[in-house]
XYZ file of C-alpha atoms in Angstrom:
247
model
C 100.720 -195.910 124.340
C 102.016 -198.217 121.886
C 102.730 -201.818 123.368
C 106.489 -202.322 124.140
C 107.464 -205.733 123.045
C 110.516 -207.618 124.120
C 111.188 -210.815 123.117
C 113.218 -212.605 125.956
C 114.506 -216.006 124.552
C 113.078 -218.697 122.648
C 114.452 -222.209 121.507
C 117.975 -222.556 122.787
C 117.873 -219.308 124.591
C 114.312 -220.345 126.617
C 114.022 -218.398 129.807
C 114.263 -220.386 133.197
C 110.660 -219.455 134.653
C 112.021 -218.255 137.970
C 114.287 -215.811 136.197
C 111.631 -214.175 133.832
C 109.262 -214.073 137.147
C 111.833 -211.409 138.579
C 112.014 -209.961 135.388
C 108.015 -209.049 134.945
C 108.166 -207.848 138.820
C 110.948 -205.425 137.860
C 108.615 -204.511 134.238
C 105.808 -204.210 136.768
C 106.881 -202.010 139.970
C 108.101 -199.462 136.171
C 104.867 -199.382 134.910
C 103.068 -198.848 138.250
C 105.618 -195.869 138.993
C 104.758 -194.945 135.207
C 108.524 -195.111 134.252
C 107.893 -197.430 131.284
C 105.305 -197.924 128.925
C 102.758 -200.971 128.704
C 105.293 -203.990 128.041
C 104.602 -207.420 126.510
C 106.993 -209.923 127.669
C 107.419 -213.005 124.897
C 109.371 -216.017 125.612
C 109.739 -219.570 126.382
C 109.920 -221.673 129.294
C 112.434 -224.966 129.759
C 109.557 -227.315 131.023
C 108.177 -225.970 134.136
C 104.966 -226.562 135.751
C 103.468 -223.568 137.790
C 100.786 -224.186 140.649
C 98.400 -220.872 141.012
C 96.728 -220.249 144.225
C 93.786 -222.742 144.512
C 95.926 -225.664 143.536
C 95.619 -228.427 145.809
C 98.366 -230.834 146.641
C 96.181 -233.398 144.968
C 97.283 -231.300 141.308
C 100.262 -231.481 141.462
C 101.827 -234.415 139.244
C 103.047 -237.253 140.420
C 105.921 -237.476 137.894
C 106.325 -234.370 136.748
C 109.137 -235.847 134.651
C 112.176 -233.742 136.473
C 110.408 -230.416 134.822
C 110.590 -228.281 138.752
C 106.947 -227.474 140.112
C 106.548 -223.886 141.472
C 104.242 -221.927 143.109
C 103.175 -218.612 141.543
C 100.953 -216.202 143.003
C 98.606 -215.401 139.524
C 95.042 -217.133 140.059
C 94.116 -220.656 138.784
C 95.707 -224.318 139.575
C 98.440 -225.992 137.636
C 99.745 -225.635 134.290
C 102.387 -226.910 132.275
C 105.476 -224.222 130.607
C 108.186 -225.892 127.981
C 109.627 -225.993 124.744
C 107.443 -225.226 121.911
C 104.797 -223.191 123.937
C 104.916 -219.223 123.150
C 104.166 -217.540 126.486
C 103.523 -213.738 126.491
C 103.055 -211.719 129.494
C 101.588 -208.354 129.395
C 102.166 -206.232 131.988
C 99.595 -203.026 131.361
C 97.780 -200.918 133.177
C 93.856 -201.171 132.854
C 92.299 -198.206 131.804
C 89.344 -197.373 134.341
C 86.425 -198.039 131.877
C 88.701 -201.739 131.085
C 87.333 -204.265 134.295
C 89.417 -207.396 134.756
C 87.084 -209.486 133.148
C 87.228 -207.454 129.905
C 90.691 -207.401 129.727
C 90.973 -211.819 129.991
C 88.630 -211.458 127.536
C 90.718 -209.322 125.021
C 93.489 -211.538 125.677
C 91.402 -214.305 124.262
C 90.210 -212.853 122.044
C 93.604 -211.962 120.777
C 94.522 -215.475 120.603
C 91.473 -216.323 118.812
C 92.125 -214.088 116.248
C 96.085 -215.634 116.440
C 95.069 -219.185 115.871
C 92.056 -217.801 113.155
C 94.921 -216.440 111.005
C 96.932 -219.821 111.287
C 93.892 -221.796 109.587
C 92.370 -223.007 113.420
C 89.146 -221.980 114.485
C 88.468 -221.367 117.879
C 86.245 -219.569 120.419
C 85.789 -219.341 124.313
C 83.872 -221.976 126.523
C 81.857 -220.026 129.066
C 83.466 -221.018 132.533
C 86.268 -221.813 131.634
C 89.181 -219.329 130.604
C 91.774 -219.667 127.613
C 90.743 -220.528 123.802
C 89.529 -223.479 123.107
C 88.321 -225.480 119.736
C 85.336 -227.542 119.414
C 84.919 -231.559 120.011
C 84.765 -233.530 117.118
C 81.460 -234.142 114.998
C 79.862 -237.949 115.420
C 81.473 -240.162 112.431
C 84.408 -237.971 111.958
C 86.551 -238.376 114.966
C 86.908 -238.875 118.742
C 89.001 -235.971 120.381
C 87.181 -234.125 122.846
C 86.614 -230.240 123.169
C 90.501 -228.946 123.770
C 92.275 -226.041 124.971
C 95.475 -224.567 122.248
C 95.630 -221.696 124.778
C 95.719 -220.987 128.569
C 95.827 -218.217 130.468
C 96.201 -217.396 133.967
C 96.873 -213.750 135.599
C 97.118 -210.821 138.723
C 96.144 -207.459 138.799
C 98.543 -205.671 141.699
C 97.536 -201.735 141.561
C 95.927 -201.762 138.351
C 98.952 -203.506 135.927
C 98.665 -206.759 134.965
C 101.161 -209.932 135.450
C 101.320 -213.421 134.181
C 99.490 -214.093 130.954
C 99.118 -216.873 128.419
C 100.540 -219.650 126.726
C 99.727 -220.465 123.147
C 100.837 -224.259 122.345
C 102.707 -224.281 118.863
C 104.811 -227.527 118.842
C 104.818 -228.462 122.093
C 104.780 -232.247 123.268
C 101.647 -233.093 124.365
C 102.911 -235.857 126.684
C 103.958 -233.183 129.103
C 100.007 -232.600 129.505
C 99.728 -236.410 130.770
C 101.204 -235.828 134.244
C 98.372 -234.407 135.418
C 94.868 -232.405 134.801
C 95.766 -229.255 133.158
C 93.688 -226.283 135.237
C 91.868 -229.557 136.776
C 89.496 -230.026 133.875
C 89.557 -233.770 133.544
C 86.419 -233.909 130.786
C 88.551 -231.982 128.182
C 91.998 -232.597 126.105
C 94.567 -230.274 125.387
C 96.098 -229.808 121.665
C 98.684 -227.279 119.442
C 98.506 -225.829 116.393
C 100.936 -228.361 115.054
C 98.426 -231.101 115.887
C 95.949 -229.484 114.241
C 96.933 -228.016 110.876
C 99.520 -231.249 110.657
C 102.716 -229.596 110.238
C 105.124 -227.807 112.595
C 104.067 -224.328 113.916
C 107.076 -223.228 116.499
C 107.077 -220.525 118.721
C 109.165 -218.030 116.537
C 106.779 -218.841 113.370
C 103.617 -217.280 115.430
C 105.560 -214.826 117.086
C 104.842 -211.671 114.662
C 101.082 -212.750 114.620
C 100.574 -212.956 118.361
C 102.518 -209.216 118.372
C 100.295 -207.887 116.420
C 96.995 -209.649 117.938
C 97.754 -208.839 120.841
C 98.503 -205.001 120.322
C 95.740 -204.684 118.797
C 93.139 -205.826 121.999
C 95.298 -203.745 124.277
C 94.913 -200.984 122.201
C 91.648 -200.512 124.130
C 89.508 -200.075 120.784
C 86.021 -201.426 120.906
C 86.092 -205.212 119.391
C 84.155 -207.483 117.792
C 83.798 -210.702 119.789
C 84.403 -214.298 118.357
C 80.399 -215.919 118.977
C 81.427 -218.376 122.477
C 80.995 -222.317 122.148
C 78.172 -224.046 124.546
C 79.167 -223.109 128.250
C 80.877 -226.092 130.438
C 80.895 -226.135 133.888
C 84.333 -225.727 136.062
C 84.697 -229.264 137.304
C 86.383 -227.858 140.589
C 84.135 -224.720 140.638
C 86.423 -222.785 141.322
C 85.696 -219.917 138.752
C 87.680 -218.253 136.150
C 91.887 -218.233 136.527
C 91.784 -214.609 137.412
C 93.171 -212.960 140.752
C 92.422 -209.085 141.179
C 95.029 -208.057 144.079
C 93.554 -204.769 145.511
C 95.153 -201.481 145.238
C 98.233 -201.323 147.731
C 98.827 -205.117 147.427
């Protein structure tokens, strides 16, 4: 079955996080009931911090800059959503042969493909979820290993919720207000920062839709080779939460 892609709001039409969360719940219930096809919601949010179930009080930003900090029911710790970041919520029933970790890897692979098509080389870092760029080689710069896309999901009754965020042209200063995903030995970047020209969420919308749709068609794929593994400083495991049937 084809993925039904819905663009809820970009730019000046950015969608309040709580409103989008309620929309997710409505779509999730319909997919669980078999009343609608698998769905991908794409949108931007106004500045918002979201705290997953493993967020500690000390993980919260001391100064959130006026942005709300919202406790959510996904796995993982704290992250930021805001203008210039494309957020995607795939709400899909997982086939029996696709485990939760396999699903996460498919979403990562889709975003790796998006970055490659736009001219940015990325890969996974075992031990840490998301999509990453290598640290600069000695003598060529001082930028650390850095994340361009983050993931945080929930699976309930066999159907996914929450999803990914791709930093297109987001103000990276927001990430200085906290430690993203509690990882304090790496950085955060954006497509615009890496490519030296502006890429908005609207600019990458079609590329993201195509790559995510391809990977969530569940066909076999060749995975991009990983970078070197890194420990999770918080030792909390990947940002994945499985809610048992009936939850």
